[in-house]
Coordinates of N, CA, C and O in Angstrom, one line a residue:
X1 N 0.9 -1.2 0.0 CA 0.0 0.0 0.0 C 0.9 1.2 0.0 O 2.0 1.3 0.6
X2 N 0.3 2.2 -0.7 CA 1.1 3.1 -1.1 C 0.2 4.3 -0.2 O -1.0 4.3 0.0
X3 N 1.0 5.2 0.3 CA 0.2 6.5 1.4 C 1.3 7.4 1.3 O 2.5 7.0 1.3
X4 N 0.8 8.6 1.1 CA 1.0 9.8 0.6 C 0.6 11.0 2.0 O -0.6 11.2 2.2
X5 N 1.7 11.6 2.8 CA 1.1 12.4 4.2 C 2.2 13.4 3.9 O 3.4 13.2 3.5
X6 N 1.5 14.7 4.2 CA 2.0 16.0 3.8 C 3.0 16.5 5.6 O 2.4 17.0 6.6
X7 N 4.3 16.3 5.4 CA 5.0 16.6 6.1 C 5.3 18.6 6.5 O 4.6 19.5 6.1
X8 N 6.2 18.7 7.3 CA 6.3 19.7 7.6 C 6.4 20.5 6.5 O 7.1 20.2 5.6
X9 N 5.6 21.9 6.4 CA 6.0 22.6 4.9 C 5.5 22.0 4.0 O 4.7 21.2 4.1
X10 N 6.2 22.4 2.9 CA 5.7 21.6 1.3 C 6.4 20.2 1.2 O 5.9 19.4 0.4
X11 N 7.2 19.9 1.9 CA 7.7 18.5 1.7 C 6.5 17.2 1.6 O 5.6 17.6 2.3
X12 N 6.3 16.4 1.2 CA 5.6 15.0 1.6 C 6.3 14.0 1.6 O 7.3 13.8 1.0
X13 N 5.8 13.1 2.3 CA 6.5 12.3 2.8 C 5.6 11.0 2.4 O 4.4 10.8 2.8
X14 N 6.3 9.9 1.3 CA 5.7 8.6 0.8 C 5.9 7.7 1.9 O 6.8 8.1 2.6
X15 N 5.4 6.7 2.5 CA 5.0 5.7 3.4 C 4.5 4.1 2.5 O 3.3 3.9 2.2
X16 N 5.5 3.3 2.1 CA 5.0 2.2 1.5 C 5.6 1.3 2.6 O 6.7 1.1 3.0
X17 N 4.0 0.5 3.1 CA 3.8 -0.8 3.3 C 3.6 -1.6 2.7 O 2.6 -1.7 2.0
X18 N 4.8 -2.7 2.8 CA 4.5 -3.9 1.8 C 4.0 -5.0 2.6 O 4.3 -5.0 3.8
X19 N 3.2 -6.1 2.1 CA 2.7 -7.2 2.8 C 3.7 -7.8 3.1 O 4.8 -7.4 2.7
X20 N 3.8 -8.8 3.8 CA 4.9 -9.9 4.5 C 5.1 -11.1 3.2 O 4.2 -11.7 2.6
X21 N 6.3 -11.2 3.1 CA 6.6 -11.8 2.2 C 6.1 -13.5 2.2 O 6.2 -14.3 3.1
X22 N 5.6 -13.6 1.1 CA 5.0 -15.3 1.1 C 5.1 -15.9 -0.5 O 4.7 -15.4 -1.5
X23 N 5.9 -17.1 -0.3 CA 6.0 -17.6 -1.1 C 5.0 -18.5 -1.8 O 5.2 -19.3 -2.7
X24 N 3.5 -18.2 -0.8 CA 2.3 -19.2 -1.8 C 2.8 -20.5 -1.0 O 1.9 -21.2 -1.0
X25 N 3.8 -21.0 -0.3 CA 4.3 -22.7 0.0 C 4.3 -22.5 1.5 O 4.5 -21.3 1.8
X26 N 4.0 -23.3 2.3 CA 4.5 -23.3 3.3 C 4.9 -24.4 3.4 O 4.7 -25.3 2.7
X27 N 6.1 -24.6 4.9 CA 7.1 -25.6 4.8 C 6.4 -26.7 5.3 O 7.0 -27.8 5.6
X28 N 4.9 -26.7 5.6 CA 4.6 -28.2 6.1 C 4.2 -28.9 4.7 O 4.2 -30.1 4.5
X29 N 3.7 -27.9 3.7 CA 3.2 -28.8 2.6 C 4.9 -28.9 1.2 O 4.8 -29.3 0.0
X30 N 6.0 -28.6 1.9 CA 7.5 -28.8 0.9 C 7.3 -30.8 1.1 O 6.7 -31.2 2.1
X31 N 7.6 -31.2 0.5 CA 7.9 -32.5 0.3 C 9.0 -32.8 -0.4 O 9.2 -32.1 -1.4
X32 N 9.9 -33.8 -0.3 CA 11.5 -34.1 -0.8 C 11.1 -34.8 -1.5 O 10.2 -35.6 -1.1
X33 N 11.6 -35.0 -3.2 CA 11.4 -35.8 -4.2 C 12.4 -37.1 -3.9 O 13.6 -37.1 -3.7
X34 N 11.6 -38.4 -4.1 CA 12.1 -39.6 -3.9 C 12.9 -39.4 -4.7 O 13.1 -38.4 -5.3
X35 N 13.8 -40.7 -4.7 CA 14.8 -41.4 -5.0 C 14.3 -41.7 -7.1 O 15.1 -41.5 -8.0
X36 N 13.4 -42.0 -7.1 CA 13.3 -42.4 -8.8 C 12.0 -41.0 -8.9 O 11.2 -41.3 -9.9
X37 N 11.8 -40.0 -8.4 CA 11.2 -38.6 -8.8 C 12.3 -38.1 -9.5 O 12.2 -37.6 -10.6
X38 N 13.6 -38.1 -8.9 CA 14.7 -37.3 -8.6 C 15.2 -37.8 -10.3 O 15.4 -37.0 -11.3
X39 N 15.3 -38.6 -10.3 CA 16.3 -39.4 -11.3 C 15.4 -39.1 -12.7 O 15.9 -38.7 -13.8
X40 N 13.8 -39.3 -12.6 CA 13.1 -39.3 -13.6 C 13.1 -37.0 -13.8 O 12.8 -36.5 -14.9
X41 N 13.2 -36.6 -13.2 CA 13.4 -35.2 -13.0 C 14.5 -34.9 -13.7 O 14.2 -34.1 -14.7
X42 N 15.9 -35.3 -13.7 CA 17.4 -35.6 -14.1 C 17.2 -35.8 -15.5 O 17.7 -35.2 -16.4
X43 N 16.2 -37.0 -15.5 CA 16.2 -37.9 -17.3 C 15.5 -36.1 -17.8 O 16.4 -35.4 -18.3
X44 N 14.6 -35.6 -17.8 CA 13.7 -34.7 -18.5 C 14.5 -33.4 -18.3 O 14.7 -32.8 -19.4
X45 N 15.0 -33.0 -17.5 CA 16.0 -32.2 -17.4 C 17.4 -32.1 -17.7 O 18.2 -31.4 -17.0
X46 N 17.7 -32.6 -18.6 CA 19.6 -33.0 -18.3 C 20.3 -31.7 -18.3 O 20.0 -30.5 -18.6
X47 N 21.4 -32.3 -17.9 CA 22.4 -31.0 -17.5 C 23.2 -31.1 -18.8 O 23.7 -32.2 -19.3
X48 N 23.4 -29.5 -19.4 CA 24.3 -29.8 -20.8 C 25.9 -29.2 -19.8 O 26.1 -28.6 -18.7
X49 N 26.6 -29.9 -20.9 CA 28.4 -29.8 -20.7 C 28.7 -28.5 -20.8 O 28.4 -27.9 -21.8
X50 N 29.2 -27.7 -19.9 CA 30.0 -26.2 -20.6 C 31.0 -26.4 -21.9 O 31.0 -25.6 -22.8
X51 N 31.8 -27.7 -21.7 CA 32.6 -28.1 -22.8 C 32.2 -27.9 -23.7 O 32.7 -27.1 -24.4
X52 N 30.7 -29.0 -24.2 CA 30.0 -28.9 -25.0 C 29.7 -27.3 -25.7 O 29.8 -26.8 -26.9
X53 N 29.3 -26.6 -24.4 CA 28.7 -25.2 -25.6 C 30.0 -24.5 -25.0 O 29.7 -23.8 -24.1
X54 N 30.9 -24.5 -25.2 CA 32.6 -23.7 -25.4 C 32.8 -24.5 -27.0 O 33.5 -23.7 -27.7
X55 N 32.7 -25.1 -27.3 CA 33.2 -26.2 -28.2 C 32.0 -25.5 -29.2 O 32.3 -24.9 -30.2
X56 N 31.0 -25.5 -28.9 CA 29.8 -25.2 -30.4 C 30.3 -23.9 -30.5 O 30.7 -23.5 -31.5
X57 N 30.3 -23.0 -29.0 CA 30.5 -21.9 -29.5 C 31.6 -21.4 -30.3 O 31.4 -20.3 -30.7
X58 N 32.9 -22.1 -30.7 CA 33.8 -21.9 -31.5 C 33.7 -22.2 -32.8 O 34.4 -21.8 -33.7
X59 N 32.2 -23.6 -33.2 CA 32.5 -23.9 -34.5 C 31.0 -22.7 -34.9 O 31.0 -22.5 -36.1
X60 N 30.1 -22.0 -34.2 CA 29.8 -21.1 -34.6 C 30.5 -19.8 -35.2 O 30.6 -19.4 -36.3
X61 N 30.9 -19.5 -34.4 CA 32.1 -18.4 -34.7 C 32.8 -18.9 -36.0 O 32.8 -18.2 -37.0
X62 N 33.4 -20.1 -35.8 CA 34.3 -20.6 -37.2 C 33.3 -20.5 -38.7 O 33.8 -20.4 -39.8
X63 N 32.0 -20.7 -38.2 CA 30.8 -20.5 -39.7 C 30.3 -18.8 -40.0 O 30.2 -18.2 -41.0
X64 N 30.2 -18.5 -38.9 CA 30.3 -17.1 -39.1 C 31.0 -16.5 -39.7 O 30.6 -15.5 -40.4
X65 N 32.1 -16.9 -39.5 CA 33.2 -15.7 -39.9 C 33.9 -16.5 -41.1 O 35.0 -16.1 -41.6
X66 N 33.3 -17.9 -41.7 CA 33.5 -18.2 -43.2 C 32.4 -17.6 -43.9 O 32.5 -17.5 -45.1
X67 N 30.9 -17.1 -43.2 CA 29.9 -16.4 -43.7 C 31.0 -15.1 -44.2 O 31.1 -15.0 -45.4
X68 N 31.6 -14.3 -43.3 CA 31.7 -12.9 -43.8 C 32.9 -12.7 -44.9 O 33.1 -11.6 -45.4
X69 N 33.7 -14.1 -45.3 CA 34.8 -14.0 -46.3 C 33.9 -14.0 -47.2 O 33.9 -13.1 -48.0
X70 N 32.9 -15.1 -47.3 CA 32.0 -15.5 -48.4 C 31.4 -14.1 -49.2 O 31.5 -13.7 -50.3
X71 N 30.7 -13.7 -48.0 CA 30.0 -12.7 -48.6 C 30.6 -11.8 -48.9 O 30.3 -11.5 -50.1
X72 N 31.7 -10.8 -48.1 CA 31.9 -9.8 -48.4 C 33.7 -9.9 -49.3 O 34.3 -9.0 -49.7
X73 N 34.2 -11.0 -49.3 CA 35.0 -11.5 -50.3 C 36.5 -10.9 -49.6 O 37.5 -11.0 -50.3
X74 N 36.5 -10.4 -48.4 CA 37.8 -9.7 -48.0 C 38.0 -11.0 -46.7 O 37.2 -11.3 -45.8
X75 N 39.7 -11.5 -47.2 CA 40.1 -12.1 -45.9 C 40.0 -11.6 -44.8 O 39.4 -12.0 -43.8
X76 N 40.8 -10.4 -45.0 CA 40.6 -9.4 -43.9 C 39.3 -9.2 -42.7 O 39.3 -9.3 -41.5
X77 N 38.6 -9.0 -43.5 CA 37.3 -8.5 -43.0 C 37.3 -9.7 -41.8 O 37.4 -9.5 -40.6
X78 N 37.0 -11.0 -42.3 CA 36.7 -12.5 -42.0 C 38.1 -12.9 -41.0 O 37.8 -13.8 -40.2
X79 N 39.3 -12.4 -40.8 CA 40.5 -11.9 -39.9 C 40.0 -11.7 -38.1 O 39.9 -12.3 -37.0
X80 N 39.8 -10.2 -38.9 CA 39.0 -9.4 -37.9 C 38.0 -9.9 -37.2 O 37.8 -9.4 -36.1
X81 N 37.2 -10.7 -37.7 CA 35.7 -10.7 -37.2 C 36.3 -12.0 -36.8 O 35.3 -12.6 -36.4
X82 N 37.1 -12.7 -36.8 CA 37.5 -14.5 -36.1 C 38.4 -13.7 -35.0 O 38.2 -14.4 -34.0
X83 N 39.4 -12.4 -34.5 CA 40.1 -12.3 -34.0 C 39.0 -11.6 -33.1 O 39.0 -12.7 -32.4
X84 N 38.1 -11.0 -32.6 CA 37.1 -10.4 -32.0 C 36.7 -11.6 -31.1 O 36.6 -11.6 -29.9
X85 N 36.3 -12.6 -32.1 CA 35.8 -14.0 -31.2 C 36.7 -14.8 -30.5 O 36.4 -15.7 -29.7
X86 N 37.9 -14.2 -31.0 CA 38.9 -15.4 -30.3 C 39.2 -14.5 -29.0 O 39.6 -15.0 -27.9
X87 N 39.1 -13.1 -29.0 CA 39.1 -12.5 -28.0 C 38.1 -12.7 -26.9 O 38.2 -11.9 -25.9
X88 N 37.4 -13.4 -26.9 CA 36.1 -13.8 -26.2 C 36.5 -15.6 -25.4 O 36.6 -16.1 -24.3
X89 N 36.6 -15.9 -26.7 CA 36.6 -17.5 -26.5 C 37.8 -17.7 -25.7 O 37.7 -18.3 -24.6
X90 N 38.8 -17.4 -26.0 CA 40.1 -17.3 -25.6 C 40.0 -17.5 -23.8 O 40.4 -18.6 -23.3
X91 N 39.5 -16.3 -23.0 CA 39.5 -16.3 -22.2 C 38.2 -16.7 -21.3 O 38.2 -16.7 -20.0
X92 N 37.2 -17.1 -21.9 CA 36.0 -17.9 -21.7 C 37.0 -19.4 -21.4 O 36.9 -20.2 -20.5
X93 N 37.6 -19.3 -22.2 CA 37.8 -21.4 -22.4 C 39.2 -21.3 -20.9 O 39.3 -22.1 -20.0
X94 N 40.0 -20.0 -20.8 CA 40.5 -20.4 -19.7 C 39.7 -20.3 -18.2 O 40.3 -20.7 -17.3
X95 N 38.7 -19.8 -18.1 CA 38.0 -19.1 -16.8 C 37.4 -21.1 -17.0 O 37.4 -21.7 -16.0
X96 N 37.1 -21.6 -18.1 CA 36.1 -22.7 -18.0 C 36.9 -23.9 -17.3 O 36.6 -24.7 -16.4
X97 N 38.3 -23.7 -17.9 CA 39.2 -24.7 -17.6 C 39.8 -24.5 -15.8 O 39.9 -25.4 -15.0
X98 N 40.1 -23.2 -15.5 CA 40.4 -22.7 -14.1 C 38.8 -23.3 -13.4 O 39.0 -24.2 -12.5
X99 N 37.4 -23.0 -13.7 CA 36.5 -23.2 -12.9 C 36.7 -25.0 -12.2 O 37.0 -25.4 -11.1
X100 N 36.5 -25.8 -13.5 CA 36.6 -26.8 -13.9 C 37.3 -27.8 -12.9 O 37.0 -28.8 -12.4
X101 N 38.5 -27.1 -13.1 CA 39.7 -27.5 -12.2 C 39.7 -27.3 -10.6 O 40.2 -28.1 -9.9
X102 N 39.1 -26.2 -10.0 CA 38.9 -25.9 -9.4 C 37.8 -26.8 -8.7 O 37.8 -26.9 -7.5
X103 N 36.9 -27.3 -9.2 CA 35.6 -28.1 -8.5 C 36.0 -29.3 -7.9 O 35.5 -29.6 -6.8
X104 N 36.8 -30.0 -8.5 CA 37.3 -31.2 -7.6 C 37.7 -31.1 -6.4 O 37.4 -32.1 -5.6
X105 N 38.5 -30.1 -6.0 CA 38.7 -29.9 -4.6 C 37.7 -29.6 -3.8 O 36.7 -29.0 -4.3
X106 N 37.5 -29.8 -2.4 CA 36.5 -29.6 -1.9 C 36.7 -28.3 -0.7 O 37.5 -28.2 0.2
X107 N 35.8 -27.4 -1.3 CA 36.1 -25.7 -0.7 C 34.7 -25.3 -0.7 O 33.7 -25.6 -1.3
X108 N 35.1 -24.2 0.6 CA 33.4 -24.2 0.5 C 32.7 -23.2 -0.4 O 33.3 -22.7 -1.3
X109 N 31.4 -22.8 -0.1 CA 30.6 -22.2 -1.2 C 31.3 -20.6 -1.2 O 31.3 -19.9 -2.2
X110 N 31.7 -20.2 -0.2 CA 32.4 -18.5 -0.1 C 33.9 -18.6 -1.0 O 34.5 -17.7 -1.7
X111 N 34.1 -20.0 -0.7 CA 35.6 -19.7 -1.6 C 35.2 -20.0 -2.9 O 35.6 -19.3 -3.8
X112 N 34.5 -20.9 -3.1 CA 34.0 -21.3 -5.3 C 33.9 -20.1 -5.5 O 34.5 -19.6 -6.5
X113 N 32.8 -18.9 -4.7 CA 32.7 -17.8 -5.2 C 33.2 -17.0 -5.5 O 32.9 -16.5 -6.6
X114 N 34.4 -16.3 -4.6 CA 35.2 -15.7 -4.8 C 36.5 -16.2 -5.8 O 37.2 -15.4 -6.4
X115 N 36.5 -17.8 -6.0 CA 37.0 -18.0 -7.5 C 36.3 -17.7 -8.4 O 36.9 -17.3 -9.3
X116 N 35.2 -17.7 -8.5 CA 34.8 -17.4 -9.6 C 34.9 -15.8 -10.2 O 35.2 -15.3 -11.3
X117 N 34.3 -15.2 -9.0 CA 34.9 -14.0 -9.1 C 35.9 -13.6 -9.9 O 35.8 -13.1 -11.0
X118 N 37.3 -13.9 -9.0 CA 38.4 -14.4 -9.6 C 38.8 -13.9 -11.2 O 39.2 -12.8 -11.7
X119 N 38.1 -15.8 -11.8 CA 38.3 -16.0 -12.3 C 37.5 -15.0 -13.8 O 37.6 -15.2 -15.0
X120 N 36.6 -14.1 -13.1 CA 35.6 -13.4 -14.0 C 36.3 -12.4 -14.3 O 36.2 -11.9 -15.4
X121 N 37.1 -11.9 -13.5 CA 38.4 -10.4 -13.5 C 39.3 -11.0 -14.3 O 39.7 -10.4 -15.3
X122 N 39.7 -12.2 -14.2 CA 41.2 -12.1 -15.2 C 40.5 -12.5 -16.6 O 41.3 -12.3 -17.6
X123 N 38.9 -13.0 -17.1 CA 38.7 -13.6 -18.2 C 38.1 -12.0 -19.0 O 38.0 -11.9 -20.2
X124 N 37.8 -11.1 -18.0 CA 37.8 -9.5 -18.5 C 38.7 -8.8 -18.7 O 38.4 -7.8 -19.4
X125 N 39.9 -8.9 -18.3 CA 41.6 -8.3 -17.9 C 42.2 -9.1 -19.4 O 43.1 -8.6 -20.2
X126 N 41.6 -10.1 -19.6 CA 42.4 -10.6 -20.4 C 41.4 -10.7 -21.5 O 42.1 -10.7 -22.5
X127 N 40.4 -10.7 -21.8 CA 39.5 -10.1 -23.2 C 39.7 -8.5 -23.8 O 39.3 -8.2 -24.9
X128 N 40.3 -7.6 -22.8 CA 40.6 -6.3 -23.0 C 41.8 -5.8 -23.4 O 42.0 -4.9 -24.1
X129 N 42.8 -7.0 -22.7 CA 43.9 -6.7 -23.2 C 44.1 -7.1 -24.8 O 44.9 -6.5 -25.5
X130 N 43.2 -8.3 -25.3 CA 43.1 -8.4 -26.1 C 42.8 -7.7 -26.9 O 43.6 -7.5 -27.9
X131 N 41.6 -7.2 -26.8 CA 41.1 -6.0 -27.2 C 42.0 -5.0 -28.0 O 41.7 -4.6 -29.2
X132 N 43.1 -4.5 -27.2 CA 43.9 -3.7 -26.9 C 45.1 -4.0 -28.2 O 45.5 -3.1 -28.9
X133 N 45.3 -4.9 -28.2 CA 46.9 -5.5 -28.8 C 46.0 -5.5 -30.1 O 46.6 -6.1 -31.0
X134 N 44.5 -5.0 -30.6 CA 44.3 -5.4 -32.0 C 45.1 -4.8 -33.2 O 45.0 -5.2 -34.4
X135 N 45.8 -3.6 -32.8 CA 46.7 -2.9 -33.8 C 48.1 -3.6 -33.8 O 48.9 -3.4 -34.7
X136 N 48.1 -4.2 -32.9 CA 49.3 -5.2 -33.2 C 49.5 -5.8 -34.4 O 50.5 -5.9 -35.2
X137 N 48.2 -6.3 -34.3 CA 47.7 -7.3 -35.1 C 47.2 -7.3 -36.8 O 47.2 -8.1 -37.7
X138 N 46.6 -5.7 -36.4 CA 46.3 -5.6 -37.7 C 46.4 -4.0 -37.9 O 45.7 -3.3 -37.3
X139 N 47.2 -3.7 -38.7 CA 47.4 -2.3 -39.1 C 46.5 -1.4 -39.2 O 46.6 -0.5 -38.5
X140 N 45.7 -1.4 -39.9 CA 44.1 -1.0 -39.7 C 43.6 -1.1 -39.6 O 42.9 -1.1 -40.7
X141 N 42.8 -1.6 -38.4 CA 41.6 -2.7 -38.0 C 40.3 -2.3 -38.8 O 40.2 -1.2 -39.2
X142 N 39.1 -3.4 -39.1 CA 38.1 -2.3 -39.3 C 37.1 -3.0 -37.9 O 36.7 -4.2 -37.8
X143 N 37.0 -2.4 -37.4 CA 36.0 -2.2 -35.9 C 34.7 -2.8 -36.0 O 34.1 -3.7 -35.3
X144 N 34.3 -2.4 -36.9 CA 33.2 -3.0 -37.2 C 32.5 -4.5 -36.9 O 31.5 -5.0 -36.3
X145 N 33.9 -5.2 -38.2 CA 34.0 -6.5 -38.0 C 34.8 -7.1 -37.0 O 34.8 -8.3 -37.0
X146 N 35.4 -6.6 -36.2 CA 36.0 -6.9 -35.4 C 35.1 -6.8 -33.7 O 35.3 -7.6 -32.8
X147 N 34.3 -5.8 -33.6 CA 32.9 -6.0 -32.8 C 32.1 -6.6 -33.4 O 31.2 -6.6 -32.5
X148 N 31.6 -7.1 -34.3 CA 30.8 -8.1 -34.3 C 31.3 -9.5 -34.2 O 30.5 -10.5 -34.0
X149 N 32.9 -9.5 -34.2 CA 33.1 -10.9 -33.6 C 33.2 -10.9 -32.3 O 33.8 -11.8 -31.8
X150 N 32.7 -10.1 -31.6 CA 32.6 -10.0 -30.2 C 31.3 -10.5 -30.0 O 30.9 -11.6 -29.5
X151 N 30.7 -9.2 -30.8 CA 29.1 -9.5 -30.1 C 28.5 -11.2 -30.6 O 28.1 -11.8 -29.6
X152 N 28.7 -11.8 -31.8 CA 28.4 -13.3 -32.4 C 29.0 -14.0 -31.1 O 28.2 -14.7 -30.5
X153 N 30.1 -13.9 -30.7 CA 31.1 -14.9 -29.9 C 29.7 -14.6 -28.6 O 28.7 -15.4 -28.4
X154 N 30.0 -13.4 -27.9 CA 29.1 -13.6 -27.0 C 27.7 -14.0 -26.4 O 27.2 -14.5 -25.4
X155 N 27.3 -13.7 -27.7 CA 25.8 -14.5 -28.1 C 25.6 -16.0 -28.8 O 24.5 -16.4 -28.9
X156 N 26.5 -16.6 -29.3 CA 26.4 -17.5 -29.8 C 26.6 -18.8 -28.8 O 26.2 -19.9 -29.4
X157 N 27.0 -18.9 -27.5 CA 26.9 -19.9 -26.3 C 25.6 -19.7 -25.9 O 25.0 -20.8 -25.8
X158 N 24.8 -18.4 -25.5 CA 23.2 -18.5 -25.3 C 22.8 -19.7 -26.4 O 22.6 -20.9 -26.1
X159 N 22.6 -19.3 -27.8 CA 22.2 -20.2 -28.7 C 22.6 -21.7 -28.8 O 21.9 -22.5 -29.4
X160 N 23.8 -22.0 -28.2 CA 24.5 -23.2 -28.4 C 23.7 -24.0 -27.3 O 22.8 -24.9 -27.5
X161 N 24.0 -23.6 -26.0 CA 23.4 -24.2 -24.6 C 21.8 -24.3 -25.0 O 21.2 -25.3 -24.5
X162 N 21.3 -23.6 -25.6 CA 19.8 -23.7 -25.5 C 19.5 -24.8 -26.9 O 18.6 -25.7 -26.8
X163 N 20.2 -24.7 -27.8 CA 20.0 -26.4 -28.9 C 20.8 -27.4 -28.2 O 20.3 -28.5 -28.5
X164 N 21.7 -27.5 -27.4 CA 22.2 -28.6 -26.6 C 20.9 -29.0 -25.9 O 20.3 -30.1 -26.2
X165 N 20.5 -28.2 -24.7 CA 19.4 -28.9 -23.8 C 18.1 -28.9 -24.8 O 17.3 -29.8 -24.3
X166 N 17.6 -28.4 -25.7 CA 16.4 -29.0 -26.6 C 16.5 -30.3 -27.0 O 15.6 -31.2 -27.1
X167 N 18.1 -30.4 -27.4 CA 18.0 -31.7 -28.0 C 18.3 -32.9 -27.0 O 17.7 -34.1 -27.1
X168 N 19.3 -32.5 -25.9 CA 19.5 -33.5 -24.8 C 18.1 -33.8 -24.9 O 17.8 -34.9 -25.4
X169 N 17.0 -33.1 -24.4 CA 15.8 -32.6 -23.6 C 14.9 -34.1 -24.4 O 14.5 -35.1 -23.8
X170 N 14.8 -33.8 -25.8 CA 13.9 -34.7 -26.7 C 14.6 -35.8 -26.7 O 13.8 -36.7 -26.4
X171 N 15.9 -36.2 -26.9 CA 16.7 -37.3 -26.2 C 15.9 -38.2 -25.5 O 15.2 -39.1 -25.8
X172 N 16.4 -37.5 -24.1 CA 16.1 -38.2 -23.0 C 14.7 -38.8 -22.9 O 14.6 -40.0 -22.5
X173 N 13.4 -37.8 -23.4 CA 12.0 -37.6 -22.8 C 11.5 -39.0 -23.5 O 10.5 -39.4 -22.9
X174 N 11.7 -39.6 -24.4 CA 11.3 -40.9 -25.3 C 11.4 -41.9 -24.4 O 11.2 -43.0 -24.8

């Protein structure tokens, strides 16, 4: 509820009461899923690989950017726009390999986080620096294509993960 009271002078002063928070559940009606709920939950749900969509996401990127030689006929161009993605991937595939590595040990939930953390600063530290060295690399970049191999790289694991679990998904559900 929203209330509106005219304080000292012209000021007013808003007053919102919110209801008490309720999740609709209460904990006498939570019930724990059995032993073959759990598993048949597992079959319909599967969990997809990060491997897997780090791996699609590079042979995306790799069709993409034979899309932009194709079409627009400059190596260059198709260079640039594979060097933008590898700036992405690059340090995606080490943060995956650091996380990865890191899970077998047994640490608790404050420390995975703060690895991950971590490992989210150096996979930005080190996509930037990339970034950075692209005159290195190429005398006169064109930006363009060289941010769209960013933006494709970045978006193209949303797309990968989500046809991985459709298809695990119909897989499994038979």
């Amino acid at each position: 509820m929203l209330r509106c009271t005219k304080a000292a002078g012209l000021a007013w002063r808003m007053v919102v009461t919110l209801p008490p928070p309720s999740s609709g559940l209460d904990d006498e009606d939570f019930k724990p899923l059995t032993r073959e709920q759990a598993h048949q939950w597992r079959r319909v749900h599967p969990q997809v690989s990060p491997i897997s969509v780090l791996y699609g996401q590079g042979w995306v990127v790799m069709l993409v950017a034979a899309l932009v030689w194709v079409i627009s006929g400059r190596v260059l161009w198709a260079a640039e726009f594979a060097y933008g993605a590898v700036s992405v991937w690059v340090p995606t595939a080490l943060m995956l390999w650091a996380l990865l590595r890191g899970r077998r040990s047994s640490v608790g939930a404050q420390a995975a986080l703060a690895g991950f953390f971590f490992w989210e600063g150096v996979k930005l530290v080190l996509a930037l620096a990339m970034m950075a060295a692209t005159p290195f690399w190429f005398a006169s970049p064109t930006w363009l294509a060289l941010m769209a191999g960013v933006m494709v790289a970045l978006k193209a694991h949303w797309l990968v993960a989500w046809r991985l679990s459709v298809r695990m998904g119909r897989n499994n559900v038979q």
